[in-house]
Coordinates of N, CA and C in Angstrom, one line a residue:
X1 N -14.9 2.9 -0.6 CA -13.7 3.7 -0.6 C -12.4 2.9 -0.6
X2 N -11.4 3.3 -1.2 CA -10.1 2.7 -1.1 C -9.3 3.5 -0.2
X3 N -8.6 2.9 0.8 CA -7.6 3.5 1.7 C -6.3 3.1 1.2
X4 N -5.4 4.1 1.1 CA -4.0 3.8 0.6 C -3.1 4.4 1.7
X5 N -2.2 3.5 2.2 CA -1.2 4.0 3.1 C 0.1 3.8 2.4
X6 N 0.9 4.9 2.4 CA 2.2 4.9 1.7 C 3.3 5.4 2.6
X7 N 4.4 4.7 2.7 CA 5.5 5.1 3.6 C 6.8 4.9 2.9
X8 N 7.7 5.9 2.9 CA 9.0 5.7 2.4 C 9.9 5.2 3.5
X9 N 10.9 4.4 3.2 CA 11.9 4.1 4.2 C 12.7 5.4 4.5
X10 N 13.5 5.4 5.7 CA 14.2 6.5 6.0 C 15.3 6.9 5.0
X11 N 15.6 8.2 4.9 CA 16.6 8.7 3.9 C 17.9 8.1 4.2
X12 N 18.7 7.8 3.2 CA 20.0 7.3 3.4 C 21.0 8.5 3.7
X13 N 22.2 8.1 4.0 CA 23.2 9.2 4.4 C 23.9 9.6 3.1
X14 N 23.4 9.2 1.9 CA 24.1 9.5 0.7 C 23.9 11.0 0.5
X15 N 25.0 11.7 -0.1 CA 24.9 13.1 -0.4 C 23.8 13.4 -1.4
X16 N 23.3 14.7 -1.3 CA 22.2 15.1 -2.2 C 22.7 15.1 -3.7
X17 N 23.9 15.5 -4.0 CA 24.4 15.5 -5.3 C 24.5 14.1 -6.0
X18 N 25.0 13.2 -5.2 CA 25.1 11.8 -5.8 C 23.7 11.2 -5.8
X19 N 22.8 11.5 -4.9 CA 21.5 11.0 -4.9 C 20.7 11.5 -6.1
X20 N 20.9 12.8 -6.4 CA 20.3 13.4 -7.6 C 20.7 12.7 -8.9
X21 N 22.0 12.4 -9.0 CA 22.5 11.8 -10.2 C 22.1 10.4 -10.4
X22 N 21.7 9.7 -9.3 CA 21.2 8.3 -9.4 C 19.7 8.2 -9.5
X23 N 19.0 9.3 -9.5 CA 17.5 9.3 -9.4 C 16.9 8.5 -10.5
X24 N 17.4 8.5 -11.7 CA 16.8 7.8 -12.8 C 17.3 6.3 -12.9
X25 N 18.2 5.9 -12.1 CA 18.8 4.6 -12.1 C 18.1 3.7 -11.1
X26 N 17.4 4.3 -10.2 CA 16.8 3.5 -9.1 C 15.3 3.3 -9.2
X27 N 14.8 2.3 -8.5 CA 13.4 2.0 -8.4 C 12.9 2.9 -7.3
X28 N 11.6 3.1 -7.2 CA 10.9 3.8 -6.1 C 10.8 2.8 -5.0
X29 N 11.5 3.1 -3.8 CA 11.5 2.2 -2.7 C 10.5 2.6 -1.6
X30 N 9.3 2.1 -1.7 CA 8.3 2.3 -0.7 C 7.4 1.2 -0.7
X31 N 6.6 1.1 0.4 CA 5.6 0.1 0.5 C 4.3 0.8 0.4
X32 N 3.3 0.1 -0.3 CA 2.0 0.7 -0.4 C 1.0 -0.4 0.0
X33 N 0.1 0.0 0.9 CA -1.0 -0.9 1.4 C -2.3 -0.3 1.1
X34 N -3.2 -1.2 0.5 CA -4.6 -0.8 0.1 C -5.6 -1.7 0.7
X35 N -6.7 -1.1 1.3 CA -7.8 -1.8 1.8 C -9.1 -1.0 1.4
X36 N -10.2 -1.7 1.3 CA -11.4 -1.1 1.0 C -12.4 -1.2 2.1
X37 N -13.1 -0.1 2.5 CA -14.0 -0.2 3.6 C -14.5 1.2 4.0
X38 N -15.1 1.3 5.2 CA -15.7 2.6 5.6 C -14.7 3.4 6.5
X39 N -15.0 4.7 6.6 CA -14.2 5.5 7.4 C -15.0 6.7 8.0
X40 N -14.4 7.4 8.9 CA -15.0 8.6 9.5 C -13.8 9.6 9.3
X41 N -14.2 10.8 8.8 CA -13.2 11.8 8.6 C -13.6 13.1 9.2
X42 N -12.6 13.9 9.6 CA -13.0 15.2 10.2 C -11.8 16.1 10.4
X43 N -12.1 17.3 10.7 CA -11.1 18.3 10.9 C -10.8 18.4 12.4
X44 N -9.5 18.4 12.8 CA -9.2 18.4 14.2 C -8.2 19.6 14.4
X45 N -8.2 20.2 15.6 CA -7.3 21.2 16.0 C -7.9 22.6 15.8
X46 N -7.3 23.6 16.5 CA -7.7 25.0 16.4 C -6.6 25.8 15.9
X47 N -5.4 25.7 16.5 CA -4.2 26.4 16.0 C -3.7 25.9 14.7
X48 N -3.5 24.6 14.7 CA -3.0 23.9 13.5 C -4.2 23.0 13.1
X49 N -4.9 23.3 12.0 CA -6.0 22.6 11.6 C -5.6 21.4 10.7
X50 N -6.0 20.2 10.9 CA -5.7 19.1 10.1 C -6.9 18.3 9.8
X51 N -6.9 17.6 8.7 CA -8.0 16.7 8.4 C -7.4 15.3 8.6
X52 N -8.2 14.4 9.2 CA -7.7 13.0 9.5 C -8.8 12.1 9.3
X53 N -8.5 10.8 9.1 CA -9.5 9.8 8.9 C -9.3 8.7 10.0
X54 N -10.4 8.1 10.4 CA -10.4 7.1 11.5 C -11.3 5.9 11.1
X55 N -11.1 4.8 11.8 CA -11.9 3.7 11.7 C -11.1 2.4 11.6
X56 N -11.7 1.3 11.8 CA -11.1 0.0 11.7 C -10.5 -0.3 10.4
X57 N -11.2 0.1 9.3 CA -10.7 -0.1 8.0 C -9.4 0.7 7.6
X58 N -9.3 1.8 8.3 CA -8.1 2.6 8.1 C -6.9 1.9 8.8
X59 N -7.1 1.3 9.9 CA -6.1 0.5 10.6 C -5.6 -0.7 9.7
X60 N -6.6 -1.3 9.1 CA -6.3 -2.4 8.2 C -5.4 -2.0 7.0
X61 N -5.7 -0.8 6.4 CA -4.9 -0.3 5.3 C -3.5 0.0 5.8
X62 N -3.4 0.5 7.0 CA -2.1 0.8 7.7 C -1.3 -0.5 7.8
X63 N -1.9 -1.5 8.3 CA -1.2 -2.8 8.5 C -0.8 -3.4 7.2
X64 N -1.6 -3.3 6.1 CA -1.3 -3.8 4.8 C 0.0 -3.1 4.4
X65 N 0.2 -1.8 4.6 CA 1.4 -1.1 4.3 C 2.6 -1.5 5.1
X66 N 2.4 -1.5 6.4 CA 3.5 -1.8 7.3 C 4.0 -3.2 7.3
X67 N 3.2 -4.2 6.8 CA 3.6 -5.6 6.7 C 3.8 -5.9 5.2
X68 N 3.9 -4.9 4.3 CA 4.1 -5.2 2.9 C 5.6 -5.4 2.6
X69 N 5.9 -5.4 1.3 CA 7.2 -5.6 0.8 C 7.6 -4.4 0.1
X70 N 8.9 -3.9 0.3 CA 9.4 -2.7 -0.4 C 9.2 -2.8 -1.9
X71 N 8.8 -1.7 -2.5 CA 8.6 -1.6 -4.0 C 7.4 -2.4 -4.5
X72 N 6.5 -2.8 -3.6 CA 5.3 -3.6 -4.0 C 4.1 -3.0 -3.4
X73 N 2.9 -3.3 -3.9 CA 1.6 -2.9 -3.4 C 1.0 -4.2 -2.8
X74 N 0.6 -4.0 -1.5 CA -0.1 -5.1 -0.9 C -1.6 -4.7 -0.7
X75 N -2.5 -5.6 -1.0 CA -3.9 -5.3 -0.9 C -4.5 -6.4 0.0
X76 N -5.6 -6.0 0.7 CA -6.4 -6.9 1.5 C -7.3 -7.8 0.7
X77 N -7.8 -8.8 1.3 CA -8.7 -9.8 0.7 C -9.9 -9.0 0.1
X78 N -10.5 -8.1 0.8 CA -11.6 -7.3 0.4 C -11.3 -6.5 -0.9
X79 N -10.2 -5.9 -1.0 CA -9.8 -5.1 -2.2 C -9.5 -6.1 -3.3
X80 N -8.9 -7.2 -3.0 CA -8.6 -8.2 -4.1 C -9.9 -8.7 -4.7
X81 N -10.9 -9.0 -3.9 CA -12.2 -9.5 -4.4 C -12.8 -8.4 -5.3
X82 N -12.8 -7.2 -4.9 CA -13.4 -6.1 -5.7 C -12.6 -5.9 -7.0
X83 N -11.3 -6.0 -7.0 CA -10.5 -5.8 -8.2 C -10.7 -7.0 -9.2
X84 N -10.8 -8.2 -8.6 CA -11.1 -9.4 -9.5 C -12.5 -9.3 -10.1
X85 N -13.4 -8.7 -9.3 CA -14.8 -8.6 -9.8 C -14.9 -7.6 -11.0
X86 N -14.3 -6.4 -10.8 CA -14.5 -5.3 -11.7 C -13.4 -5.3 -12.8
X87 N -12.2 -5.9 -12.5 CA -11.1 -5.9 -13.5 C -10.5 -7.3 -13.6
X88 N -11.3 -8.2 -14.0 CA -10.8 -9.6 -14.0 C -9.5 -10.0 -14.7
X89 N -9.2 -9.2 -15.8 CA -8.1 -9.6 -16.6 C -6.9 -8.5 -16.5
X90 N -7.0 -7.7 -15.5 CA -6.0 -6.6 -15.4 C -4.9 -6.9 -14.4
X91 N -5.2 -7.5 -13.2 CA -4.3 -7.7 -12.1 C -4.0 -9.1 -11.8
X92 N -2.7 -9.3 -11.4 CA -2.3 -10.7 -10.9 C -2.0 -10.5 -9.4
X93 N -2.4 -11.5 -8.6 CA -2.3 -11.5 -7.2 C -1.4 -12.6 -6.7
X94 N -0.5 -12.3 -5.8 CA 0.4 -13.3 -5.2 C 0.2 -13.3 -3.7
X95 N -0.2 -14.4 -3.1 CA -0.4 -14.4 -1.6 C 0.9 -14.1 -0.9
X96 N 0.8 -13.1 0.0 CA 2.0 -12.7 0.7 C 2.0 -13.3 2.1
X97 N 1.1 -12.8 3.0 CA 1.0 -13.4 4.3 C -0.3 -12.9 4.9
X98 N -0.7 -13.6 6.0 CA -1.8 -13.1 6.8 C -1.3 -12.0 7.7
X99 N -2.1 -10.9 7.8 CA -1.7 -9.8 8.6 C -2.7 -9.7 9.8
X100 N -2.1 -9.8 11.0 CA -3.0 -9.7 12.2 C -3.2 -8.2 12.6
X101 N -4.4 -7.9 12.7 CA -4.8 -6.5 13.2 C -5.4 -6.7 14.6
X102 N -4.6 -6.6 15.6 CA -5.0 -6.9 17.0 C -6.1 -6.0 17.5
X103 N -6.0 -4.7 17.1 CA -6.9 -3.7 17.6 C -8.3 -3.9 17.0
X104 N -8.4 -4.6 15.9 CA -9.7 -4.9 15.3 C -10.1 -6.4 15.6
X105 N -9.1 -7.2 16.0 CA -9.4 -8.6 16.3 C -9.6 -9.4 15.1
X106 N -8.9 -9.1 14.0 CA -9.0 -9.9 12.8 C -7.6 -10.3 12.2
X107 N -7.6 -11.3 11.4 CA -6.4 -11.7 10.6 C -6.9 -11.5 9.2
X108 N -6.2 -10.7 8.5 CA -6.5 -10.3 7.1 C -5.5 -10.9 6.1
X109 N -5.9 -11.5 5.1 CA -5.0 -12.0 4.1 C -4.4 -10.9 3.2
X110 N -3.1 -10.9 3.0 CA -2.5 -9.8 2.2 C -2.0 -10.4 0.9
X111 N -2.2 -9.7 -0.2 CA -1.8 -10.1 -1.5 C -1.0 -9.1 -2.2
X112 N 0.2 -9.5 -2.8 CA 1.0 -8.5 -3.6 C 0.3 -8.5 -4.9
X113 N 0.2 -7.3 -5.5 CA -0.5 -7.1 -6.7 C 0.4 -6.6 -7.8
X114 N 0.2 -7.1 -9.0 CA 0.9 -6.5 -10.2 C -0.1 -6.4 -11.3
X115 N 0.2 -5.4 -12.1 CA -0.7 -5.1 -13.3 C -0.3 -5.8 -14.5
X116 N -1.2 -6.6 -15.1 CA -0.8 -7.4 -16.3 C -0.6 -6.5 -17.5
X117 N -1.1 -5.3 -17.5 CA -0.9 -4.4 -18.6 C 0.4 -3.6 -18.5
X118 N 1.1 -3.7 -17.4 CA 2.4 -3.1 -17.2 C 3.5 -4.1 -17.6
X119 N 4.4 -3.7 -18.4 CA 5.3 -4.7 -19.0 C 6.7 -4.8 -18.3
X120 N 7.0 -3.9 -17.4 CA 8.3 -3.9 -16.7 C 8.3 -5.1 -15.7
X121 N 9.5 -5.6 -15.4 CA 9.6 -6.8 -14.5 C 9.2 -6.4 -13.1
X122 N 8.7 -7.3 -12.4 CA 8.2 -7.1 -11.0 C 9.5 -6.8 -10.1
X123 N 9.3 -6.0 -9.1 CA 10.5 -5.7 -8.2 C 10.9 -7.0 -7.5
X124 N 10.1 -8.0 -7.3 CA 10.5 -9.2 -6.6 C 11.3 -10.1 -7.5
X125 N 11.2 -9.8 -8.9 CA 12.0 -10.6 -9.8 C 13.5 -10.3 -9.8
X126 N 13.8 -9.1 -9.3 CA 15.2 -8.6 -9.4 C 16.0 -9.0 -8.1

């Protein structure tokens, strides 16, 4: 399974009308973290029913996102190895930093990923 954690930065104080006019001029400003592993999922609650996922690998995906770079995708070593195995000529990886996941007791290597088939410049290049 792939776990993807996505989080947007807080909204700016810019007015809605000016934000709407700039929507095509801006990049998508969010961090994305991906990890591959096992999970447990289930429905919780009685009044408000929600589905949630749990497990150490979910925490690692969360840390990949929270320690990532805005406008970039950060993947764990496990995900990087799988992508290199199954798609060897599609992605390029740049070592970002080691991410410590204290609750799991591991330090996981984080890599920023870019698709070689995508021709736009990388967000880090600007």
